[in-house]
Amino acid sequence: MRQGNAGKDPAEMQIAEVIHRTDKMLSNAILAVLTEARNHACEAMTAIGQQGMAPTLEYFAAVVHQRMYCLMCGADPDTFEGGDPDIAYHVIRNSQNIARHYWSANIEVYPPREGDRD
């Protein structure tokens, strides 16, 4: 169990631990698949005489990020249709806050909208 859980409901702690372990498993699986995609692209480029032309792992991560953003917003990741602009606003604002807080990014975060809790 995690530190700082004194006095919390044991069932809630177990649930949180299962979710945490599953999050780690998912993150590790995604990194493995991104690495596999990059390696596959490198091999395929070499096979056609284009060594050094394969996209980086970060390129493939950006592709996944874009598709997941669409999924989170309810949009079709192939057409970008059907997304919820309110969810998009909150996802972008969250990303801005992370960049500003953890990485000292010099950006202006979208202000909270009327009726939103900050």
PDB file of C-alpha atoms in Angstrom:
ATOM      1  CA  MET A   1       0.000   0.000   0.000  1.00  0.00           C
ATOM      2  CA  ARG A   2       0.996   3.613  -0.449  1.00  0.00           C
ATOM      3  CA  GLN A   3       2.336   5.874   2.299  1.00  0.00           C
ATOM      4  CA  GLY A   4      -0.004   8.554   3.598  1.00  0.00           C
ATOM      5  CA  ASN A   5      -3.018   6.255   3.685  1.00  0.00           C
ATOM      6  CA  ALA A   6      -3.402   6.226   7.489  1.00  0.00           C
ATOM      7  CA  GLY A   7      -7.045   6.347   8.503  1.00  0.00           C
ATOM      8  CA  LYS A   8      -8.379   5.605   5.031  1.00  0.00           C
ATOM      9  CA  ASP A   9     -10.889   2.877   4.312  1.00  0.00           C
ATOM     10  CA  PRO A  10      -9.019  -0.391   3.576  1.00  0.00           C
ATOM     11  CA  ALA A  11     -11.330  -1.191   0.638  1.00  0.00           C
ATOM     12  CA  GLU A  12     -10.645   2.216  -0.921  1.00  0.00           C
ATOM     13  CA  MET A  13      -6.915   1.670  -0.425  1.00  0.00           C
ATOM     14  CA  GLN A  14      -7.132  -1.708  -2.167  1.00  0.00           C
ATOM     15  CA  ILE A  15      -9.052  -0.173  -5.061  1.00  0.00           C
ATOM     16  CA  ALA A  16      -6.486   2.621  -5.378  1.00  0.00           C
ATOM     17  CA  GLU A  17      -3.643   0.087  -5.362  1.00  0.00           C
ATOM     18  CA  VAL A  18      -5.269  -2.032  -8.092  1.00  0.00           C
ATOM     19  CA  ILE A  19      -5.779   1.074 -10.229  1.00  0.00           C
ATOM     20  CA  HIS A  20      -2.192   2.224  -9.620  1.00  0.00           C
ATOM     21  CA  ARG A  21      -0.738  -1.168 -10.600  1.00  0.00           C
ATOM     22  CA  THR A  22      -2.956  -1.283 -13.685  1.00  0.00           C
ATOM     23  CA  ASP A  23      -1.865   2.246 -14.677  1.00  0.00           C
ATOM     24  CA  LYS A  24       1.796   1.166 -14.421  1.00  0.00           C
ATOM     25  CA  MET A  25       1.096  -1.987 -16.439  1.00  0.00           C
ATOM     26  CA  LEU A  26      -0.611   0.089 -19.141  1.00  0.00           C
ATOM     27  CA  SER A  27       2.225   2.621 -19.246  1.00  0.00           C
ATOM     28  CA  ASN A  28       4.820  -0.142 -19.585  1.00  0.00           C
ATOM     29  CA  ALA A  29       2.803  -1.832 -22.344  1.00  0.00           C
ATOM     30  CA  ILE A  30       2.447   1.436 -24.267  1.00  0.00           C
ATOM     31  CA  LEU A  31       6.182   2.131 -24.042  1.00  0.00           C
ATOM     32  CA  ALA A  32       6.933  -1.395 -25.236  1.00  0.00           C
ATOM     33  CA  VAL A  33       4.596  -1.042 -28.230  1.00  0.00           C
ATOM     34  CA  LEU A  34       6.028   2.392 -29.103  1.00  0.00           C
ATOM     35  CA  THR A  35       9.534   0.902 -29.015  1.00  0.00           C
ATOM     36  CA  GLU A  36       8.367  -2.012 -31.157  1.00  0.00           C
ATOM     37  CA  ALA A  37       6.794   0.391 -33.693  1.00  0.00           C
ATOM     38  CA  ARG A  38       9.988   2.436 -33.911  1.00  0.00           C
ATOM     39  CA  ASN A  39      12.108  -0.703 -34.322  1.00  0.00           C
ATOM     40  CA  HIS A  40       9.755  -2.036 -36.990  1.00  0.00           C
ATOM     41  CA  ALA A  41       9.969   1.264 -38.885  1.00  0.00           C
ATOM     42  CA  CYS A  42      13.787   1.205 -38.649  1.00  0.00           C
ATOM     43  CA  GLU A  43      13.919  -2.331 -40.033  1.00  0.00           C
ATOM     44  CA  ALA A  44      11.431  -1.530 -42.793  1.00  0.00           C
ATOM     45  CA  MET A  45      13.346   1.620 -43.793  1.00  0.00           C
ATOM     46  CA  THR A  46      16.600  -0.326 -43.872  1.00  0.00           C
ATOM     47  CA  ALA A  47      14.936  -2.959 -46.071  1.00  0.00           C
ATOM     48  CA  ILE A  48      14.108  -0.284 -48.658  1.00  0.00           C
ATOM     49  CA  GLY A  49      17.538   1.342 -48.462  1.00  0.00           C
ATOM     50  CA  GLN A  50      16.457   4.293 -46.310  1.00  0.00           C
ATOM     51  CA  GLN A  51      18.566   3.810 -43.186  1.00  0.00           C
ATOM     52  CA  GLY A  52      18.160   6.629 -40.684  1.00  0.00           C
ATOM     53  CA  MET A  53      14.832   7.770 -42.136  1.00  0.00           C
ATOM     54  CA  ALA A  54      12.520   6.098 -39.608  1.00  0.00           C
ATOM     55  CA  PRO A  55      10.512   8.365 -37.330  1.00  0.00           C
ATOM     56  CA  THR A  56      11.604   8.589 -33.716  1.00  0.00           C
ATOM     57  CA  LEU A  57       9.798   6.986 -30.817  1.00  0.00           C
ATOM     58  CA  GLU A  58       8.475  10.461 -29.946  1.00  0.00           C
ATOM     59  CA  TYR A  59       6.785  10.671 -33.349  1.00  0.00           C
ATOM     60  CA  PHE A  60       4.832   7.506 -32.633  1.00  0.00           C
ATOM     61  CA  ALA A  61       4.051   8.767 -29.111  1.00  0.00           C
ATOM     62  CA  ALA A  62       2.607  11.943 -30.677  1.00  0.00           C
ATOM     63  CA  VAL A  63       0.424   9.844 -32.979  1.00  0.00           C
ATOM     64  CA  VAL A  64      -0.917   7.881 -29.997  1.00  0.00           C
ATOM     65  CA  HIS A  65      -1.358  11.110 -28.008  1.00  0.00           C
ATOM     66  CA  GLN A  66      -3.482  12.628 -30.781  1.00  0.00           C
ATOM     67  CA  ARG A  67      -5.650   9.527 -31.048  1.00  0.00           C
ATOM     68  CA  MET A  68      -6.096   9.343 -27.260  1.00  0.00           C
ATOM     69  CA  TYR A  69      -6.991  13.043 -27.154  1.00  0.00           C
ATOM     70  CA  CYS A  70      -9.743  12.348 -29.664  1.00  0.00           C
ATOM     71  CA  LEU A  71     -10.899   9.354 -27.630  1.00  0.00           C
ATOM     72  CA  MET A  72     -11.003  11.446 -24.432  1.00  0.00           C
ATOM     73  CA  CYS A  73     -12.997  14.165 -26.192  1.00  0.00           C
ATOM     74  CA  GLY A  74     -15.388  11.730 -27.844  1.00  0.00           C
ATOM     75  CA  ALA A  75     -14.142  12.441 -31.368  1.00  0.00           C
ATOM     76  CA  ASP A  76     -13.462   9.972 -34.151  1.00  0.00           C
ATOM     77  CA  PRO A  77      -9.629   9.775 -34.247  1.00  0.00           C
ATOM     78  CA  ASP A  78      -9.651   9.258 -38.021  1.00  0.00           C
ATOM     79  CA  THR A  79     -11.933  12.161 -38.940  1.00  0.00           C
ATOM     80  CA  PHE A  80     -11.768  14.336 -35.766  1.00  0.00           C
ATOM     81  CA  GLU A  81     -15.559  14.593 -35.937  1.00  0.00           C
ATOM     82  CA  GLY A  82     -17.866  14.498 -32.945  1.00  0.00           C
ATOM     83  CA  GLY A  83     -15.573  15.856 -30.222  1.00  0.00           C
ATOM     84  CA  ASP A  84     -16.845  17.664 -27.137  1.00  0.00           C
ATOM     85  CA  PRO A  85     -15.259  21.154 -26.932  1.00  0.00           C
ATOM     86  CA  ASP A  86     -15.823  21.325 -23.159  1.00  0.00           C
ATOM     87  CA  ILE A  87     -13.799  18.180 -22.586  1.00  0.00           C
ATOM     88  CA  ALA A  88     -11.142  19.461 -25.000  1.00  0.00           C
ATOM     89  CA  TYR A  89     -10.910  22.713 -23.026  1.00  0.00           C
ATOM     90  CA  HIS A  90     -10.382  20.850 -19.746  1.00  0.00           C
ATOM     91  CA  VAL A  91      -7.820  18.427 -21.199  1.00  0.00           C
ATOM     92  CA  ILE A  92      -5.807  21.298 -22.702  1.00  0.00           C
ATOM     93  CA  ARG A  93      -6.022  23.327 -19.492  1.00  0.00           C
ATOM     94  CA  ASN A  94      -4.827  20.326 -17.479  1.00  0.00           C
ATOM     95  CA  SER A  95      -1.841  19.893 -19.811  1.00  0.00           C
ATOM     96  CA  GLN A  96      -1.016  23.587 -19.495  1.00  0.00           C
ATOM     97  CA  ASN A  97      -1.133  23.369 -15.706  1.00  0.00           C
ATOM     98  CA  ILE A  98       1.182  20.343 -15.692  1.00  0.00           C
ATOM     99  CA  ALA A  99       3.694  22.080 -17.972  1.00  0.00           C
ATOM    100  CA  ARG A 100       3.616  25.236 -15.909  1.00  0.00           C
ATOM    101  CA  HIS A 101       3.715  23.592 -12.474  1.00  0.00           C
ATOM    102  CA  TYR A 102       6.152  20.722 -13.046  1.00  0.00           C
ATOM    103  CA  TRP A 103       8.323  21.994 -15.899  1.00  0.00           C
ATOM    104  CA  SER A 104       8.237  25.754 -15.243  1.00  0.00           C
ATOM    105  CA  ALA A 105       6.803  26.399 -18.702  1.00  0.00           C
ATOM    106  CA  ASN A 106       6.334  30.076 -19.350  1.00  0.00           C
ATOM    107  CA  ILE A 107       2.774  29.814 -20.659  1.00  0.00           C
ATOM    108  CA  GLU A 108      -0.511  31.403 -19.816  1.00  0.00           C
ATOM    109  CA  VAL A 109      -2.974  28.769 -18.735  1.00  0.00           C
ATOM    110  CA  TYR A 110      -6.505  29.084 -20.046  1.00  0.00           C
ATOM    111  CA  PRO A 111      -8.471  30.857 -17.318  1.00  0.00           C
ATOM    112  CA  PRO A 112     -11.256  28.930 -15.617  1.00  0.00           C
ATOM    113  CA  ARG A 113     -14.573  29.474 -17.303  1.00  0.00           C
ATOM    114  CA  GLU A 114     -17.554  30.834 -15.455  1.00  0.00           C
ATOM    115  CA  GLY A 115     -19.130  28.070 -13.431  1.00  0.00           C
ATOM    116  CA  ASP A 116     -15.999  25.870 -13.476  1.00  0.00           C
ATOM    117  CA  ARG A 117     -14.246  24.937 -10.278  1.00  0.00           C
ATOM    118  CA  ASP A 118     -10.549  25.640 -10.360  1.00  0.00           C
TER     119      ASP A 118
END
